[in-house]
Coordinates of C-alpha atoms and ligand atoms in Angstrom, one line a residue:
X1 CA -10.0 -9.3 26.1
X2 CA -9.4 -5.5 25.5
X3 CA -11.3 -2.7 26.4
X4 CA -13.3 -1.5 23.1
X5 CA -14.8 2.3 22.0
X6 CA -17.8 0.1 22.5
X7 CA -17.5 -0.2 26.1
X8 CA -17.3 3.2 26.7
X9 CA -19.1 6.4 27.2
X10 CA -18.4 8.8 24.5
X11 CA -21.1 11.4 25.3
X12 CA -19.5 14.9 25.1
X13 CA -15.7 13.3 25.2
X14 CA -13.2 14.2 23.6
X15 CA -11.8 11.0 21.4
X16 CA -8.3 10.2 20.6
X17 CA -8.0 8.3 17.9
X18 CA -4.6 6.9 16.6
X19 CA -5.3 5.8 13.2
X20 CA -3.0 4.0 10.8
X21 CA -2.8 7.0 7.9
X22 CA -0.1 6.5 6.4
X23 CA -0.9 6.0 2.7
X24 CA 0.9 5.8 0.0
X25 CA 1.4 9.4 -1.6
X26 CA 2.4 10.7 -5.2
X27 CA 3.5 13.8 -6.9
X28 CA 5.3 15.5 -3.9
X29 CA 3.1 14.5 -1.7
X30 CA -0.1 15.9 -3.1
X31 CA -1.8 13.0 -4.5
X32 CA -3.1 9.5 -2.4
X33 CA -2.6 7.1 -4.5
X34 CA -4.8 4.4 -2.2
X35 CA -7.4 6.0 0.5
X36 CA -8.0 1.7 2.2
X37 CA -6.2 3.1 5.1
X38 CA -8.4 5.6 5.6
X39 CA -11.4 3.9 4.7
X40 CA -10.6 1.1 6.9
X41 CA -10.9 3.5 10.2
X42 CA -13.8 5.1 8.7
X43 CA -16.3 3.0 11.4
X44 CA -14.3 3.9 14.3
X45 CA -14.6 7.6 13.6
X46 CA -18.3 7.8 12.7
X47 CA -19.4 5.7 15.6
X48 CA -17.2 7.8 17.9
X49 CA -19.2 10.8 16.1
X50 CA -22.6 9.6 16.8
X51 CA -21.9 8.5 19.7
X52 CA -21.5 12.7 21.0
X53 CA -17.8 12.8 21.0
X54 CA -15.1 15.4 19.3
X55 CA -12.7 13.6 17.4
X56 CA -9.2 14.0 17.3
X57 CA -7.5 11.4 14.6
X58 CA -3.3 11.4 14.9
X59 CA -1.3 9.1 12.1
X60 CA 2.3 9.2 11.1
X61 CA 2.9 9.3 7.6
X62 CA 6.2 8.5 5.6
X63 CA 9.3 8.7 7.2
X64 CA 10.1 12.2 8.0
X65 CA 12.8 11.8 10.4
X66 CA 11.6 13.8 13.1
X67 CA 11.8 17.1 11.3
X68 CA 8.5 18.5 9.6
X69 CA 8.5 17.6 5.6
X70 CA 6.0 19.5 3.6
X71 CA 6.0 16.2 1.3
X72 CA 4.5 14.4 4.0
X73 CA 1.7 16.7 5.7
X74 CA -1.4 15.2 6.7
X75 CA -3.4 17.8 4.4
X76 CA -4.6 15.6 1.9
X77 CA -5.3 13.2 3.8
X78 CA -7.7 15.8 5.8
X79 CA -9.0 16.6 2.7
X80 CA -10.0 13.1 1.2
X81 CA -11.0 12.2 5.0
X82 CA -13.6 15.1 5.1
X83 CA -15.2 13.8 1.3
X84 CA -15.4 10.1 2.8
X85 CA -16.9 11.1 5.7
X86 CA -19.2 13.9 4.3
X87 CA -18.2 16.6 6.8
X88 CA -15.4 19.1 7.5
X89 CA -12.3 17.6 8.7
X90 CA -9.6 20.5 10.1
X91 CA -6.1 20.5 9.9
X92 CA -4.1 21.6 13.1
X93 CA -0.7 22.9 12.4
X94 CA 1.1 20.0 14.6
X95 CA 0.2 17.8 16.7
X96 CA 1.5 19.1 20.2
X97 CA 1.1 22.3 21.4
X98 CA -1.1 25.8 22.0
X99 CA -2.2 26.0 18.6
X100 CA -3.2 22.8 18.7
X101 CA -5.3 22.9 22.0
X102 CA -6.8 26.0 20.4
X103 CA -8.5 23.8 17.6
X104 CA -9.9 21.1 19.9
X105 CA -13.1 19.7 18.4
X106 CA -16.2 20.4 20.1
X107 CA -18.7 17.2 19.8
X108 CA -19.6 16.3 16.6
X109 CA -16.1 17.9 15.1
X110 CA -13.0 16.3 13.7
X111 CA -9.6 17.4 13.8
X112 CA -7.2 15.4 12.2
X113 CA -3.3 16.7 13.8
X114 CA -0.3 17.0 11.4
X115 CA 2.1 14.1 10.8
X116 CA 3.1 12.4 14.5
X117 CA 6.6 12.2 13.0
X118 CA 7.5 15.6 12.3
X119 CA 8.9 15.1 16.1
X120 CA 11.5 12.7 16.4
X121 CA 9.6 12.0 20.3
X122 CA 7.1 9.9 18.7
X123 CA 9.2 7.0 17.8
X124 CA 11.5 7.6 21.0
X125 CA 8.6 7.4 22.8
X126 CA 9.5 10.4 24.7
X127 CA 7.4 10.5 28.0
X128 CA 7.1 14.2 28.0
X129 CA 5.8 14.0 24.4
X130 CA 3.3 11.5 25.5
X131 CA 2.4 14.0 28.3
X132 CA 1.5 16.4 25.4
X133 CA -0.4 14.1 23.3
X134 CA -2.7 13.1 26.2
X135 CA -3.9 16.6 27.0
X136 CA -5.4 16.9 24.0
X137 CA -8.4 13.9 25.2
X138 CA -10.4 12.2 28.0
X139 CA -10.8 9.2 26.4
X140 CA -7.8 7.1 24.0
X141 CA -8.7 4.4 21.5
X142 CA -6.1 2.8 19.3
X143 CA -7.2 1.5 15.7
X144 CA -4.0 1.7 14.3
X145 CA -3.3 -2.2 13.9
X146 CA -0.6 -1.3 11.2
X147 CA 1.5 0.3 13.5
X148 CA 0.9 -2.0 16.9
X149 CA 4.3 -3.6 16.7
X150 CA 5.9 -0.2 17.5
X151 CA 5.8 1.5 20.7
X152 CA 5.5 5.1 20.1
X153 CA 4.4 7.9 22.2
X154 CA 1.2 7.7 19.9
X155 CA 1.0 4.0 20.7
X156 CA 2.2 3.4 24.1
X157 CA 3.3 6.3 25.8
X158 CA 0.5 8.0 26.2
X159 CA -1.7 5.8 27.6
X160 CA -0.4 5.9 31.2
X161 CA -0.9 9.9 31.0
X162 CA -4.9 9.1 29.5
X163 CA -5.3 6.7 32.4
X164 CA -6.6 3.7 30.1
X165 CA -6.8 2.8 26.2
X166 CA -9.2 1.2 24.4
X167 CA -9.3 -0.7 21.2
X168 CA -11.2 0.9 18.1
X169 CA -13.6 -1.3 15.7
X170 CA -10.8 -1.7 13.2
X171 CA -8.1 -2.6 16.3
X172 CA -11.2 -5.4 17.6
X173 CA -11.6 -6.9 14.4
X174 CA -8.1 -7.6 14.0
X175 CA -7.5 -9.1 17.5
X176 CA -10.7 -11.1 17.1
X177 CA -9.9 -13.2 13.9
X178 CA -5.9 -13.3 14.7
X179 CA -6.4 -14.3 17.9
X180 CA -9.0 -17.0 17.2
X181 CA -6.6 -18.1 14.4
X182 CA -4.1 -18.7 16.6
X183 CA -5.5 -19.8 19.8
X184 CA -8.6 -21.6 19.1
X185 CA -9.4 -21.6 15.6
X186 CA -12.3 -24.2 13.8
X187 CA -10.9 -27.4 12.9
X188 CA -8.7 -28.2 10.8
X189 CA -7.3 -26.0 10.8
X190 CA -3.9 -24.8 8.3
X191 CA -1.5 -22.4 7.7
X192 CA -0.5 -21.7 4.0
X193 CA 3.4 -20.1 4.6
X194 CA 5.1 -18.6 2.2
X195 CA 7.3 -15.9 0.6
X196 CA 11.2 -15.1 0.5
X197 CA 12.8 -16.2 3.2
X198 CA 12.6 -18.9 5.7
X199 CA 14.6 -16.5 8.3
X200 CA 11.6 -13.9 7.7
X201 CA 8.9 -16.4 9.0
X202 CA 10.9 -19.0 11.1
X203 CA 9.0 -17.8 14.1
X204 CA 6.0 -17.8 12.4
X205 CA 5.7 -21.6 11.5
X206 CA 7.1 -22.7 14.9
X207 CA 4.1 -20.4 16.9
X208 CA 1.6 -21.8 14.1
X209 CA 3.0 -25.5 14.2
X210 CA 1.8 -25.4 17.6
X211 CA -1.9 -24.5 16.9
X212 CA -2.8 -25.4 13.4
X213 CA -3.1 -28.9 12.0
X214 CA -1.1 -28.6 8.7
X215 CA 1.3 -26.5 7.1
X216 CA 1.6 -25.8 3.5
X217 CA 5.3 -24.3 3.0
X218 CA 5.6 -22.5 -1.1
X219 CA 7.6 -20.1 -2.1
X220 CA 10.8 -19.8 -2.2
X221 CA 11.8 -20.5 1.2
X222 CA 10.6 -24.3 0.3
X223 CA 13.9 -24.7 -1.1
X224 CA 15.8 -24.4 1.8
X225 CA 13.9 -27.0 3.3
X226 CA 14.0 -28.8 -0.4
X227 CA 17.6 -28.7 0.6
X228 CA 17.4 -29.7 4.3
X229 CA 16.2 -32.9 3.1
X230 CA 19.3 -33.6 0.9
X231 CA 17.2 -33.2 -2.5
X232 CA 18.6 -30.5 -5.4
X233 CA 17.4 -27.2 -5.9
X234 CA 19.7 -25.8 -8.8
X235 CA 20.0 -22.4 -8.7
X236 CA 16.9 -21.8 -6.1
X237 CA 17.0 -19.1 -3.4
X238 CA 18.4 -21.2 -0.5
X239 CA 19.4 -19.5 2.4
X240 CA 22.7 -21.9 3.0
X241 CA 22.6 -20.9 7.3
X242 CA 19.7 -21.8 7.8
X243 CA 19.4 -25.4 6.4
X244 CA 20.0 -26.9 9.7
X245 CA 17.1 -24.9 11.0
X246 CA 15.0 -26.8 8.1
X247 CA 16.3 -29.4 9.3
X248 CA 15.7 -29.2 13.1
X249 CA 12.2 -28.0 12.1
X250 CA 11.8 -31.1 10.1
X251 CA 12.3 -33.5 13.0
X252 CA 10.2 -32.1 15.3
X253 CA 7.0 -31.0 13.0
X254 CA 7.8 -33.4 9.5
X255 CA 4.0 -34.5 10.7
X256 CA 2.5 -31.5 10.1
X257 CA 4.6 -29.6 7.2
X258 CA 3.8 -30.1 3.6
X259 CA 6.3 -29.5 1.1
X260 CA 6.3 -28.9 -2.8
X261 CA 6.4 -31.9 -4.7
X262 CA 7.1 -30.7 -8.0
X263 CA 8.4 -26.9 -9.4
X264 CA 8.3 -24.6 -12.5
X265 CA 11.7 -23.6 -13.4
X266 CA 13.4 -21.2 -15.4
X267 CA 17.0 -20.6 -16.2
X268 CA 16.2 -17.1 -15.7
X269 CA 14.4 -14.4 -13.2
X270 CA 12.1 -13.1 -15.6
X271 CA 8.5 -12.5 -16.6
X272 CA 7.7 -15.2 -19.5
X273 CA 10.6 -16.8 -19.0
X274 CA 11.2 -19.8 -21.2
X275 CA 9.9 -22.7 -18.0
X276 CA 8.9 -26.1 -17.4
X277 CA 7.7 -28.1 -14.8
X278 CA 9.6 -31.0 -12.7
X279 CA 9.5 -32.7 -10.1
X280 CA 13.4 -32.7 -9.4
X281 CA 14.9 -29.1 -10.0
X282 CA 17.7 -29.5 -12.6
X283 CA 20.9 -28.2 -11.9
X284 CA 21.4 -24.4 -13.4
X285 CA 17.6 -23.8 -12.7
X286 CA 15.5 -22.0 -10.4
X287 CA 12.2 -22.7 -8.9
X288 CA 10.0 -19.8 -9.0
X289 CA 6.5 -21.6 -8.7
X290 CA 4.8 -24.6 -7.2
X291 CA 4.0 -27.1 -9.6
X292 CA 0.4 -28.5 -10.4
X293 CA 0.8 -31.9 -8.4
X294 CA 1.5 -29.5 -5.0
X295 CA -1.6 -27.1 -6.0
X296 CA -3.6 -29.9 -6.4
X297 CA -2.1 -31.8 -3.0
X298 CA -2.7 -28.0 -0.9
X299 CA -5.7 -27.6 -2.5
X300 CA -6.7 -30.5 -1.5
X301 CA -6.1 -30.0 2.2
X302 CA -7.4 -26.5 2.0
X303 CA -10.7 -28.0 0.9
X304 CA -11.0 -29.5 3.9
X305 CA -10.0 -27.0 6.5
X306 CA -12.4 -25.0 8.2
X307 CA -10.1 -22.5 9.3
X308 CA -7.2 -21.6 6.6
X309 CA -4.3 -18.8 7.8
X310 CA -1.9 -17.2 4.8
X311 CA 1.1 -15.2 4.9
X312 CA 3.0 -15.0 1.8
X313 CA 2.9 -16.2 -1.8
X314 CA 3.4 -19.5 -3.4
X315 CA 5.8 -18.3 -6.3
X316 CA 6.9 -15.0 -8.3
X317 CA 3.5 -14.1 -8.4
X318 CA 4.4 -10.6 -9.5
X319 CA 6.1 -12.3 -12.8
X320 CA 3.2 -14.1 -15.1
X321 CA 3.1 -17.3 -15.5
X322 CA 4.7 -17.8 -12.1
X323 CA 1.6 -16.5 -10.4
X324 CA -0.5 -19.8 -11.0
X325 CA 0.3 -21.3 -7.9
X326 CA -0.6 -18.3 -5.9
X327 CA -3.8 -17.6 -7.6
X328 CA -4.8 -20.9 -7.5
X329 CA -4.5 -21.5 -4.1
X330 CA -5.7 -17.5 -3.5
X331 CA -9.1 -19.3 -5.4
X332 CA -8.8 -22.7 -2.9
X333 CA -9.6 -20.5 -0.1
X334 CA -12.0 -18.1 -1.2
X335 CA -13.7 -21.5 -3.0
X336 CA -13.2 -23.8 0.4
X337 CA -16.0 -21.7 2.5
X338 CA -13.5 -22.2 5.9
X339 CA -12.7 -18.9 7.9
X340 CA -9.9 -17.4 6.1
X341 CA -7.6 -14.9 7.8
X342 CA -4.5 -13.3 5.7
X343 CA -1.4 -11.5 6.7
X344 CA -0.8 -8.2 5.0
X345 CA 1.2 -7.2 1.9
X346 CA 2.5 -9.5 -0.2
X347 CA -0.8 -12.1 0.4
X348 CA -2.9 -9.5 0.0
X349 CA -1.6 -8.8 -3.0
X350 CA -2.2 -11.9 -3.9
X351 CA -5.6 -12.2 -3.2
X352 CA -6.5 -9.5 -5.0
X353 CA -5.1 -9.9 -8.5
X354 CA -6.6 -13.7 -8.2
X355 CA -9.7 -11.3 -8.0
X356 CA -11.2 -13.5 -4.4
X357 CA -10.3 -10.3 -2.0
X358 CA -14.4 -10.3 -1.3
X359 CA -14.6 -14.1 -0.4
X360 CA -11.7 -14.1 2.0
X361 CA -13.5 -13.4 6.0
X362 CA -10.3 -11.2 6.9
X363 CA -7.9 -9.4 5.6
X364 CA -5.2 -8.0 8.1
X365 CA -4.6 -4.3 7.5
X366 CA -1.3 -4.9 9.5
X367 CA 2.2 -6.3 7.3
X368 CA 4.9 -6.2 9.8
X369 CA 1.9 -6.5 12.7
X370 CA 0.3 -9.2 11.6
X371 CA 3.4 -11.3 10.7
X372 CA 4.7 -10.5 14.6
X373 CA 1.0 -11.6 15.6
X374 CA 0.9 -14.8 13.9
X375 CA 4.8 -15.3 15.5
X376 CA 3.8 -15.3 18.4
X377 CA 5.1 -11.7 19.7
X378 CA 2.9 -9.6 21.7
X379 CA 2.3 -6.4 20.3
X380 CA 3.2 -3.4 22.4
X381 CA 0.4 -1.6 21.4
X382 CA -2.0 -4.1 22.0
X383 CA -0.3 -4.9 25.0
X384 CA -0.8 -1.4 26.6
X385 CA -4.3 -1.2 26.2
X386 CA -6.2 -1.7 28.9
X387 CA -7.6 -5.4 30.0
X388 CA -11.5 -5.9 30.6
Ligands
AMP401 P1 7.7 -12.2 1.7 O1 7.8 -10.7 1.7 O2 8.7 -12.9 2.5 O3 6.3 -12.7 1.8 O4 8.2 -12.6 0.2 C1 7.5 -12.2 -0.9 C2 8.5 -12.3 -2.1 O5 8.9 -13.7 -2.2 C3 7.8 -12.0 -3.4 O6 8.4 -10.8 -3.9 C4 8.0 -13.2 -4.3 O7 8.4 -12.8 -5.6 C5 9.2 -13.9 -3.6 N1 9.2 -15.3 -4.0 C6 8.2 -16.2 -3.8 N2 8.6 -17.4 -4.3 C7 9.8 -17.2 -4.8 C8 10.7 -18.1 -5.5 N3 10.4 -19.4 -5.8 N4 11.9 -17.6 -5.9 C9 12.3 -16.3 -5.6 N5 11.4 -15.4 -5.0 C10 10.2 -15.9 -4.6

C-alpha cells in the first residue's frame, strides 16, 4: 500500500499537488473544451484545503517542447479551476524560481504554477530541476494517474528532494480498483480486450490471462488470431508478424480466450457502409464488428462475472452501425451489476456514447497508464511514492 494525503498531517503545510491538467484546449489555447481533468482532482484539492494546507497544483499541458508557448499556459485552466472550486486560484509566472517562491500560498490559498513543460528538465527529469520543484512544499502528493507512466521531475524526481510522496484521493482510487482487478479481483472474473492492434495489448492479455478467468478478444486484433487459427479473414486488419504470437498465445491460454464467432463486413471502411453479417469472412471483405452470435456468447459470460475489466472496443465503434457490438457489450456490463473497471480512451469512449458511463464502478482517468497497469508494468510514479 501507498502512503495517502489521508495519512498525513496537512495543518499549516504547504501541499504539492501534481495534477494531471492537461486538457484538451481550442481557439489558440483560450478555450477548454473538457474541464473532467480538472474535475476529477477537485477532491484532492479541497480536502488538502480543509484540511489547513496552502496548495500548490503543477500539471503539464500540451507538448511545448521545453520552451514556454503562450498557446499552452496554464491561465485558463486557473481560471475555470477558481469557478469549480469557488475561490481564487493564482497564476505564478513559471513554475521554478524567485517569482515563484514569492507567490507561495499561505493556508487556505491555491496557486496553480505555469505549464511544467515550458522547461525541457521536467521530462529529462533533471535532478537540479527537481531540486527546484521541492522547495516550493513540505509535503508532495501525486494525483496525476494520467501521467504515472512517465518519470518526470514532477513525478519522480522530486520526491527524493521532498523526503517522501504520497498518493492523492484521485491517485488511491485508481490503485485501488486496478490493483484489485488485477491481483485479487471477485470471481469470475474477465477481461473484455480489444481495439487495433494485437502488438498494442500483447502484454496486456498475457498479465490478465494470468489473473482473470476468461478473455473476451473483439476488435480488430481478433483477426490476427482469426488468422492464427488458419481461418480467412479477407481484407481484415491482420498484423502478418505477429500471427505466430496468436498462435503461441493460443496454446498456452486457448482455455481461457474467447474469440469472435461471427463478423459484420463491408467491402469498404466507411460509415453506413453497405454490410452483412457471417460467420466466415469472405474474401475482399473486412470485419469491422462482432457479429450478434459473439455479443450474445460475451454477453453471456459477462452476465456472469462479478468482476469484468475492458480496454478497447469491440468494432469501428466511431463509424455507425459498426458500433453495435461495442455498445452492447458497453450495456452487458453496466446491466451485469459485477465490479467494472475500464481502461482510458477509446473504452471510455465507448461507454459513454452507449450512455452506461454512470453504471460502470470505475473509470480509469489514465490511457497510456492504465493500459501499462493492466500489462503488468510498474509505474514509475507510483513506484516512487513512498510504501506504508
Ligand atoms: P486501440 O486504441 O488499440 O484501443 O484501438 C481502437 C481503434 O481500433 C478504434 O479506432 C477502432 O476503430 C479500431 N478498431 C476496432 N475494431 C476494428 C476493426 N474490426 N477494424 C479496424 N479497426 C478497428
Amino acid at each position: 500500500m501507498k502512503l495517502s494525503i489521508q495519512d498525513l498531517d496537512l495543518n499549516g503545510k504547504r501541499v504539492f499537488i501534481r495534477v494531471d491538467f492537461n486538457v484538451p484546449l481550442a481557439n489558440g489555447g483560450q478555450e477548454i473544451t473538457s474541464d473532467k481533468r480538472i474535475r476529477a482532482s477537485l477532491p484532492t484539492i479541497q480536502y488538502a484545503l480543509d484540511h489547513g494546507a496552502g496548495v500548490v497544483l503543477a500539471s503539464h499541458l500540451g507538448r511545448p517542447k521545453g520552451k514556454p508557448n503562450a498557446e499552452m499556459s496554464m491561465a485558463p485552466v486557473a481560471a475555470k479551476l477558481a469557478e469549480l472550486l469557488g475561490k481564487p486560484v493564482a497564476l505564478a509566472p513559471d513554475c521554478i524560481g524567485p517569482a515563484v517562491v514569492a507567490m507561495l500560498p499561505a493556508p487556505g490559498e491555491v496557486l496553480l504554477l505555469e505549464n511544467l513543460r515550458f522547461h525541457a528538465e521536467e521530462e529529462a527529469n533533471d535532478p537540479a530541476f527537481s531540486a527546484e520543484l521541492a522547495k516550493l512544499c513540505d509535503i508532495y502528493v501525486n494525483d496525476a494517474f494520467g501521467s504515472a507512466h512517465r518519470a518526470h521531475a514532477s513525478t519522480v524526481g522530486m520526491i527524493q528532494f521532498v523526503g517522501k510522496g504520497a498518493a492523492g484521493l484521485l491517485m488511491d482510487l485508481e490503485l485501488k480498483y486496478l490493483g484489485k482487478a488485477t491481483t485479487n479481483p471477485d470471481r469470475p472474473c474477465v477481461a473484455l480486450i480489444g481495439g487495433a492492434k494485437v502488438s498494442d495489448k500483447i502484454e496486456m492479455i498475457e498479465n490478465l490471462s494470468k489473473v482473470v478467468d476468461k478473455l473476451l478478444i473483439g476488435g480488430a486484433m481478433a483477426y490476427t488470431f482469426l488468422r492464427a487459427q488458419g481461418l480467412p479473414t479477407g481484407k481484415s486488419l491482420v498484423e502478418e508478424d505477429k500471427i505466430e504470437l496468436a498462435k503461441s498465445l493460443l496454446a498456452s491460454k486457448g482455455d481461457k480466450l474467447m474469440l469472435p464467432v461471427d463478423h459484420v463486413v463491408a467491402s469498404e471502411f466507411k460509415a453506413g457502409a453497405e454490410n452483412e453479417t457471417v460467420t466466415e469472412i469472405p474474401e475482399g471483405k473486412m470485419a469491422l464488428d462482432i457479429g450478434p452470435k459473439t455479443i450474445e456468447a460475451y454477453a453471456a459470460v459477462i452476465k456472469s462475472s462479478k468482476t469484468v475489466i475492458w480496454n478497447g472496443p469491440m468494432g469501428v465503434f466511431e463509424m455507425p452501425p459498426f458500433d453495435v457490438g461495442t455498445v452492447s457489450l458497453a450495456k452487458a456490463v453496466a446491466d451485469s451489476g459485477a465490479i467494472s473497471v475500464v481502461g482510458g480512451g477509446d473504452s471510455e469512449k465507448a461507454i459513454k456514447s452507449a450512455g452506461v458511463t454512470s453504471r460502470i464502478t470505475h473509470v480509469s482517468t489514465g490511457g497510456g497508464a492504465s493500459l501499462e497497469f493492466l500489462s503488468g508494468i510498474e509505474l514509475p510514479g507510483v513506484a516512487a511514492l513512498t510504501d506504508k
